[in-house]
Coordinates of C-alpha atoms in Angstrom, one line a residue:
X1119 CA 91.4 121.2 194.7
X1120 CA 90.4 124.8 195.1
X1121 CA 91.4 126.2 198.5
X1122 CA 89.5 129.2 199.8
X1123 CA 91.4 131.3 202.4
X1124 CA 88.6 133.0 204.3
X1125 CA 88.3 135.6 207.0
X1126 CA 86.0 135.3 210.0
X1127 CA 86.6 139.0 210.6
X1128 CA 84.3 139.8 207.7
X1129 CA 81.6 137.1 207.6
X1130 CA 79.3 136.2 204.8
X1131 CA 76.3 133.9 205.3
X1132 CA 78.4 130.9 204.2
X1133 CA 81.8 131.7 205.6
X1134 CA 84.3 134.5 205.7
X1135 CA 85.3 136.9 203.0
X1136 CA 87.6 135.1 200.6
X1137 CA 90.9 137.0 200.5
X1138 CA 92.9 134.5 198.5
X1139 CA 92.5 131.2 196.8
X1140 CA 94.9 128.4 196.0
X1141 CA 94.9 125.3 193.8
X1142 CA 96.7 122.2 195.0
X1143 CA 97.2 119.3 192.7
X1144 CA 97.8 115.8 194.0
X1145 CA 99.1 112.9 191.9
X1146 CA 99.6 109.4 193.2
X1147 CA 99.1 110.6 196.7
X1148 CA 101.9 113.2 196.4
X1149 CA 101.6 117.0 196.1
X1150 CA 102.4 117.8 192.5
X1151 CA 101.9 121.6 192.6
X1152 CA 100.3 124.4 194.5
X1153 CA 99.5 127.9 193.3
X1154 CA 98.0 130.7 195.5
X1155 CA 96.7 134.1 194.4
X1156 CA 94.5 137.0 195.6
X1157 CA 90.8 136.3 195.0
X1158 CA 90.6 139.5 192.9
X1159 CA 92.5 137.7 190.1
X1160 CA 89.1 136.8 188.6
X1161 CA 87.3 140.1 189.0
X1162 CA 87.9 141.3 185.5
X1163 CA 87.5 137.9 184.0
X1164 CA 84.1 136.8 185.4
X1165 CA 81.6 139.6 185.5
X1166 CA 78.3 137.9 184.6
X1167 CA 77.2 136.3 187.9
X1168 CA 74.5 138.4 189.6
X1169 CA 75.1 139.4 193.2
X1170 CA 72.7 138.8 196.1
X1171 CA 70.5 141.9 196.5
X1172 CA 72.1 143.1 199.7
X1173 CA 75.6 143.0 198.1
X1174 CA 74.4 144.5 194.8
X1175 CA 72.8 147.4 196.6
X1176 CA 76.2 148.3 198.1
X1177 CA 78.6 147.5 195.3
X1178 CA 76.3 148.3 192.3
X1179 CA 78.0 145.4 190.4
X1180 CA 77.7 141.7 189.8
X1181 CA 79.2 139.2 192.2
X1182 CA 82.9 138.6 192.6
X1183 CA 84.7 135.5 193.9
X1184 CA 85.6 137.1 197.2
X1185 CA 81.9 137.4 198.1
X1186 CA 80.8 134.1 196.7
X1187 CA 80.2 132.5 200.2
X1188 CA 76.7 133.9 200.6
X1189 CA 74.8 130.7 201.0
X1190 CA 75.1 128.9 204.4
X1191 CA 75.0 125.6 202.5
X1192 CA 78.6 125.0 201.6
X1193 CA 77.9 122.8 198.5
X1194 CA 76.1 125.7 197.0
X1195 CA 78.8 128.3 197.7
X1196 CA 81.6 125.8 196.8
X1197 CA 80.0 125.3 193.4
X1198 CA 79.8 129.0 192.9
X1199 CA 83.5 129.5 193.8
X1200 CA 84.5 126.7 191.5
X1201 CA 82.4 128.3 188.7
X1202 CA 84.4 131.6 189.2
X1203 CA 87.7 129.7 189.0
X1204 CA 86.6 127.8 185.9
X1205 CA 85.3 130.9 184.3
X1206 CA 88.6 132.8 184.9
X1207 CA 91.0 130.0 184.1
X1208 CA 89.2 127.5 181.9
X1209 CA 90.1 124.8 184.4
X1210 CA 87.8 122.7 186.6
X1211 CA 88.5 121.5 190.1
X1212 CA 87.7 118.2 191.8
X1213 CA 86.7 119.8 195.1
X1214 CA 86.6 123.0 197.2
X1215 CA 88.1 123.4 200.7
X1216 CA 87.4 126.4 202.9
X1217 CA 90.1 127.2 205.5
X1218 CA 90.3 130.2 207.9
X1219 CA 92.9 131.5 210.2
X1220 CA 91.4 129.9 213.3
X1221 CA 92.0 126.5 211.6
X1222 CA 95.5 127.6 210.7
X1223 CA 96.2 128.5 214.3
X1224 CA 95.4 124.9 215.3
X1225 CA 97.8 123.6 212.6
X1226 CA 100.5 126.1 213.7
X1227 CA 100.3 124.7 217.2
X1228 CA 101.9 121.6 215.7
X1229 CA 104.1 122.9 212.9
X1230 CA 105.3 126.0 214.6
X1231 CA 105.4 129.7 213.7
X1232 CA 105.6 130.8 210.0
X1233 CA 107.6 133.6 208.6
X1234 CA 107.5 134.5 204.9
X1235 CA 110.7 136.1 203.5
X1236 CA 111.3 138.9 203.0
X1237 CA 108.5 140.0 205.4
X1238 CA 109.5 140.2 209.1
X1239 CA 106.0 139.4 210.5
X1240 CA 105.7 136.1 212.3
X1241 CA 102.4 134.3 212.3
X1242 CA 101.9 131.7 215.1
X1243 CA 99.2 129.8 216.9
X1244 CA 98.5 132.6 219.4
X1245 CA 98.1 135.5 217.0
X1246 CA 97.1 134.0 213.6
X1247 CA 93.6 135.6 213.3
X1248 CA 94.5 139.2 214.3
X1249 CA 98.0 139.1 212.8
X1250 CA 96.8 138.1 209.4
X1251 CA 94.1 140.7 209.5
X1252 CA 96.7 143.4 210.4
X1253 CA 99.1 142.2 207.7
X1254 CA 96.5 141.9 204.9
X1255 CA 94.8 145.3 205.7
X1256 CA 98.1 147.2 206.3
X1257 CA 96.9 148.1 209.8
X1258 CA 100.4 148.9 210.9
X1259 CA 103.4 150.6 209.3
X1260 CA 105.3 148.0 207.3
X1261 CA 102.4 145.6 206.8
X1262 CA 102.6 144.4 203.2
X1263 CA 98.9 143.9 202.4
X1264 CA 97.2 141.2 200.3
X1265 CA 100.4 140.3 198.5
X1266 CA 101.4 138.4 201.7
X1267 CA 98.6 135.9 201.4
X1268 CA 99.9 133.9 198.4
X1269 CA 103.4 133.2 199.8
X1270 CA 101.9 132.6 203.2
X1271 CA 99.6 130.0 201.8
X1272 CA 102.5 128.3 200.1
X1273 CA 104.5 128.3 203.4
X1274 CA 101.7 126.8 205.5
X1275 CA 101.0 124.0 203.0
X1276 CA 104.8 123.3 202.7
X1277 CA 105.1 123.2 206.5
X1278 CA 102.1 120.9 207.0
X1279 CA 103.3 118.4 204.3
X1280 CA 106.8 118.3 205.8
X1281 CA 105.5 117.6 209.3
X1282 CA 107.7 114.7 210.7
X1283 CA 106.0 111.4 211.3
X1284 CA 106.1 111.9 215.1
X1285 CA 103.7 114.8 214.7
X1286 CA 101.2 113.2 212.3
X1287 CA 98.7 112.4 215.0
X1288 CA 98.8 115.9 216.6
X1289 CA 98.5 117.4 213.1
X1290 CA 95.5 115.1 212.3
X1291 CA 93.9 116.1 215.6
X1292 CA 94.4 119.8 214.8
X1293 CA 92.8 119.4 211.4
X1294 CA 89.9 117.4 213.0
X1295 CA 89.3 120.1 215.5
X1296 CA 89.2 122.8 212.7
X1297 CA 86.7 120.7 210.7
X1298 CA 84.5 120.0 213.7
X1299 CA 84.3 123.7 214.4
X1300 CA 83.6 124.6 210.8
X1301 CA 86.8 126.5 210.3
X1302 CA 87.6 123.8 207.7
X1303 CA 84.8 122.8 205.4
X1304 CA 85.1 120.4 202.4
X1305 CA 83.2 119.6 199.3
X1306 CA 84.1 117.0 196.7
X1307 CA 82.8 116.2 193.2
X1308 CA 83.5 112.5 193.9
X1309 CA 80.2 111.2 195.3
X1310 CA 82.0 108.6 197.5
X1311 CA 84.2 111.2 199.1
X1312 CA 81.4 113.7 199.5
X1313 CA 79.2 111.0 201.2
X1314 CA 82.0 110.4 203.7
X1315 CA 82.4 114.1 204.3
X1316 CA 78.7 114.7 204.8
X1317 CA 78.3 111.7 207.2
X1318 CA 81.3 113.0 209.2
X1319 CA 79.5 116.4 209.5
X1320 CA 82.3 118.4 207.9
X1321 CA 80.7 119.3 204.6
X1322 CA 78.9 122.4 205.8
X1323 CA 75.6 121.1 204.6
X1324 CA 72.5 123.0 205.7
X1325 CA 70.0 120.6 207.3
X1326 CA 67.1 120.4 204.9
X1327 CA 65.0 118.1 207.0
X1328 CA 66.1 118.4 210.6
X1329 CA 64.1 116.4 213.2
X1330 CA 62.1 118.8 215.4
X1331 CA 63.3 122.3 215.9
X1332 CA 66.3 123.8 214.1
X1333 CA 68.0 127.2 213.9
X1334 CA 70.9 128.7 212.1
X1335 CA 72.0 132.4 212.4
X1336 CA 73.8 133.6 209.3
X1337 CA 75.5 136.9 209.8
X1338 CA 76.8 138.8 206.7
X1339 CA 79.0 141.7 207.5
X1340 CA 78.3 144.4 204.9
X1341 CA 80.3 147.1 206.6
X1342 CA 83.4 146.8 204.4
X1343 CA 85.4 146.3 207.6
X1344 CA 86.7 143.5 209.8
X1345 CA 84.0 144.3 212.4
X1346 CA 83.3 140.7 213.2
X1347 CA 86.6 140.5 215.1
X1348 CA 85.3 143.0 217.6
X1349 CA 81.5 143.1 217.7
X1350 CA 80.2 140.7 220.4
X1351 CA 77.0 138.8 220.3
X1352 CA 74.9 136.2 222.2
X1353 CA 72.0 134.2 221.1
X1354 CA 69.1 133.0 223.5
X1355 CA 66.3 130.7 222.5
X1356 CA 63.2 130.0 224.6
X1357 CA 60.9 127.1 223.4
X1358 CA 57.5 126.7 224.9
X1359 CA 56.1 123.3 224.1
X1360 CA 52.4 122.3 224.6
X1361 CA 50.9 118.9 225.1
X1362 CA 50.0 118.6 221.4
X1363 CA 53.7 119.1 220.3
X1364 CA 53.2 122.7 219.1
X1365 CA 56.1 124.9 220.0
X1366 CA 56.3 128.7 220.4
X1367 CA 59.9 129.9 219.9
X1368 CA 61.4 133.2 220.9
X1369 CA 65.0 133.7 219.5
X1370 CA 66.8 136.8 220.8
X1371 CA 70.1 137.9 219.1
X1372 CA 72.0 140.6 221.0
X1373 CA 74.9 142.5 219.4
X1374 CA 77.3 145.1 220.9
X1375 CA 79.7 147.2 218.9
X1376 CA 82.6 148.3 221.2
X1377 CA 84.9 151.3 220.7
X1378 CA 88.3 150.2 219.5
X1379 CA 91.1 152.5 220.8
X1380 CA 94.1 150.4 219.7
X1381 CA 95.3 152.0 216.5
X1382 CA 95.8 148.7 214.7
X1383 CA 92.3 147.6 215.6
X1384 CA 90.8 150.9 214.6
X1385 CA 92.6 150.6 211.3
X1386 CA 90.5 147.5 210.5
X1387 CA 87.4 149.6 210.9
X1388 CA 88.6 152.7 209.0
X1389 CA 85.9 152.6 206.3
X1390 CA 83.0 153.3 208.7
X1391 CA 84.7 154.7 211.8
X1392 CA 83.5 151.6 213.7
X1393 CA 79.8 151.4 212.5
X1394 CA 78.7 147.8 211.9
X1395 CA 76.2 146.7 209.2
X1396 CA 75.1 143.1 209.6
X1397 CA 72.6 141.5 207.3
X1398 CA 71.2 138.8 209.6
X1399 CA 69.4 135.7 208.2
X1400 CA 67.7 133.3 210.6
X1401 CA 67.0 129.9 209.1
X1402 CA 63.9 128.4 210.8
X1403 CA 62.6 124.8 211.0
X1404 CA 60.9 123.7 207.7
X1405 CA 57.4 123.7 209.2
X1406 CA 57.8 127.1 211.0
X1407 CA 55.2 129.9 210.9
X1408 CA 56.9 133.3 211.3
X1409 CA 54.9 135.5 213.8
X1410 CA 56.8 138.7 214.5
X1411 CA 60.2 140.5 214.9
X1412 CA 61.0 142.8 217.8
X1413 CA 63.9 145.2 218.0
X1414 CA 65.3 146.8 221.1
X1415 CA 68.1 149.5 220.9
X1416 CA 70.2 150.4 224.0
X1417 CA 67.9 148.6 226.4
X1418 CA 64.8 150.5 225.3
X1419 CA 61.4 148.6 225.1
X1420 CA 61.3 146.3 222.1
X1421 CA 59.1 147.4 219.2
X1422 CA 57.7 145.4 216.3
X1423 CA 59.5 145.9 213.0
X1424 CA 59.1 144.4 209.5
X1425 CA 61.8 142.0 208.4
X1426 CA 64.1 143.1 205.6
X1427 CA 63.2 140.0 203.5
X1428 CA 62.0 136.4 203.5
X1429 CA 63.2 133.5 201.5
X1430 CA 63.5 129.7 201.3
X1431 CA 66.7 127.7 200.7
X1432 CA 66.9 123.9 200.6
X1433 CA 63.5 123.6 202.3
X1434 CA 64.4 126.1 205.0
X1435 CA 62.6 129.3 205.4
X1436 CA 64.7 132.3 206.4
X1437 CA 63.9 135.7 207.8
X1438 CA 66.3 138.7 207.3
X1439 CA 67.0 141.9 209.2
X1440 CA 69.5 144.6 208.3
X1441 CA 71.2 145.5 211.6
X1442 CA 73.1 148.8 211.8
X1443 CA 75.1 149.3 215.0
X1444 CA 76.8 152.6 216.0
X1445 CA 79.9 152.5 218.1
X1446 CA 79.1 151.6 221.8
X1447 CA 75.6 150.6 220.8
X1448 CA 73.8 147.4 221.9
X1449 CA 70.8 146.1 219.9
X1450 CA 68.7 143.0 220.5
X1451 CA 66.6 141.5 217.6
X1452 CA 63.9 138.9 218.6
X1453 CA 62.3 136.5 216.1
X1454 CA 59.0 134.9 217.1
X1455 CA 57.9 131.8 215.3
X1456 CA 55.9 128.6 216.0
X1457 CA 55.3 125.2 214.6
X1458 CA 54.8 121.4 215.3
X1459 CA 58.4 120.9 216.3
X1460 CA 57.8 118.3 219.0
X1461 CA 56.7 114.7 218.8
X1462 CA 53.8 113.3 220.9
X1463 CA 53.9 109.5 221.8
X1464 CA 50.8 107.4 222.2
X1465 CA 51.5 107.5 225.9
X1466 CA 51.1 111.2 225.8
X1467 CA 54.8 112.0 226.5
X1468 CA 56.3 114.9 224.5
X1469 CA 59.8 114.8 223.0
X1470 CA 61.4 118.1 221.8
X1471 CA 64.6 118.1 219.7
X1472 CA 66.7 121.1 218.7
X1473 CA 69.6 121.3 216.2
X1474 CA 71.5 124.6 216.4
X1475 CA 73.8 124.8 213.4
X1476 CA 77.0 126.8 213.6
X1477 CA 77.6 129.2 210.8
X1478 CA 80.7 128.4 208.7
X1479 CA 83.9 130.1 209.8
X1480 CA 82.0 132.0 212.6
X1481 CA 83.8 132.7 215.9
X1482 CA 82.6 131.2 219.1
X1483 CA 79.6 133.0 220.7
X1484 CA 77.6 132.1 223.8
X1485 CA 74.1 130.7 223.5
X1486 CA 71.4 129.5 225.8
X1487 CA 68.4 127.3 225.3
X1488 CA 65.4 127.3 227.6
X1489 CA 62.8 124.5 227.1
X1490 CA 59.4 124.7 228.9
X1491 CA 57.5 121.4 228.6
X1492 CA 53.9 120.5 229.5
X1493 CA 53.3 120.0 233.2
X1494 CA 55.8 122.7 234.2
X1495 CA 59.0 120.8 233.4
X1496 CA 61.8 123.3 232.6
X1497 CA 65.2 122.7 231.2
X1498 CA 68.0 125.3 230.7
X1499 CA 71.1 124.7 228.6
X1500 CA 73.9 127.4 228.6
X1501 CA 76.4 126.6 225.9
X1502 CA 78.3 128.2 223.0
X1503 CA 78.6 127.8 219.3
X1504 CA 82.2 126.5 219.1
X1505 CA 80.5 123.6 217.2
X1506 CA 76.9 122.9 216.2
X1507 CA 74.8 121.8 219.1
X1508 CA 71.8 119.4 219.6
X1509 CA 69.5 118.7 222.4
X1510 CA 66.6 116.2 223.1
X1511 CA 64.3 116.4 226.1
X1512 CA 61.3 114.4 227.0
X1513 CA 58.3 115.2 229.2
X1514 CA 55.5 113.1 230.6

């Protein structure tokens, strides 16, 4: 199985930037071998896969393995990562597993801190995400850089597999939490396994035919920094439903780029001095009609702007906007769209359903959903995207 070690601090549409990969081989239920390496091992070996336009415009080159998680549908990006590995090594894999430091922090709560000789840094449950970013990016004097990832991957796998029987249930619970929150995502070539993964909701599959309304916000950090560790955001959706089941949606995404004064944090933003470039794709319900996009900078009145691009993936229309945030700047981007997202019964009652899918590897952000039904019925749901969310409301 190909293991992708990803970084939520530098999101792509289908998960974090891939800093390292590993291949673990199981035989008769036992770990036969494991091998971890930096994701750049394949850069000079596989050079013929075209990059998505937003990446190609920045790099001027074809795609590399580290950026292969562009699609928010994990089976698509997993197949691409496997193709990179096969092209570079001549070896195929039986599945692909995406794991990020948030998931590792849950595992470390069970197995304890990890130190990789000869390095003095200690990675534990309370510091895994930031500490690994500091180490890999040499944010502090003495940080070793990307060479740390391969031995760290070995150490974590070894610690997990040596977990005593008394901790098996807590370890399974930690892994289950990581998968539920999309910090662990799995894809298998074996159709029986893949069916189980998909049914359990841990396959990172983009909903192609969701009932009613559906939305997924796919952020892709093109800054060349780890800005997603610091840029805050919140998402607010207002759905106005009429008696015929037609829905007018207003989705507002608000981003703030704070000034980082801690030297180690600032070192993670050194390429742009804190500026944040986010290629946002909003995946709409299949039957949606896009109406308009409004942008408000620094609290100023919102003005209509043209989207960067449109597209369709797995039956889902997406709308893109290239957001560029200066330090200490706040910008809100509002997407207006409509469609027959609600169902009307013979009795005249209206049922509205919404599935809000969480982006793979994304950190937890606050969201709110306001639903206005015919007859003046109103519902408000404050929540967050620690996991994907779903609502169903019915009005007479």
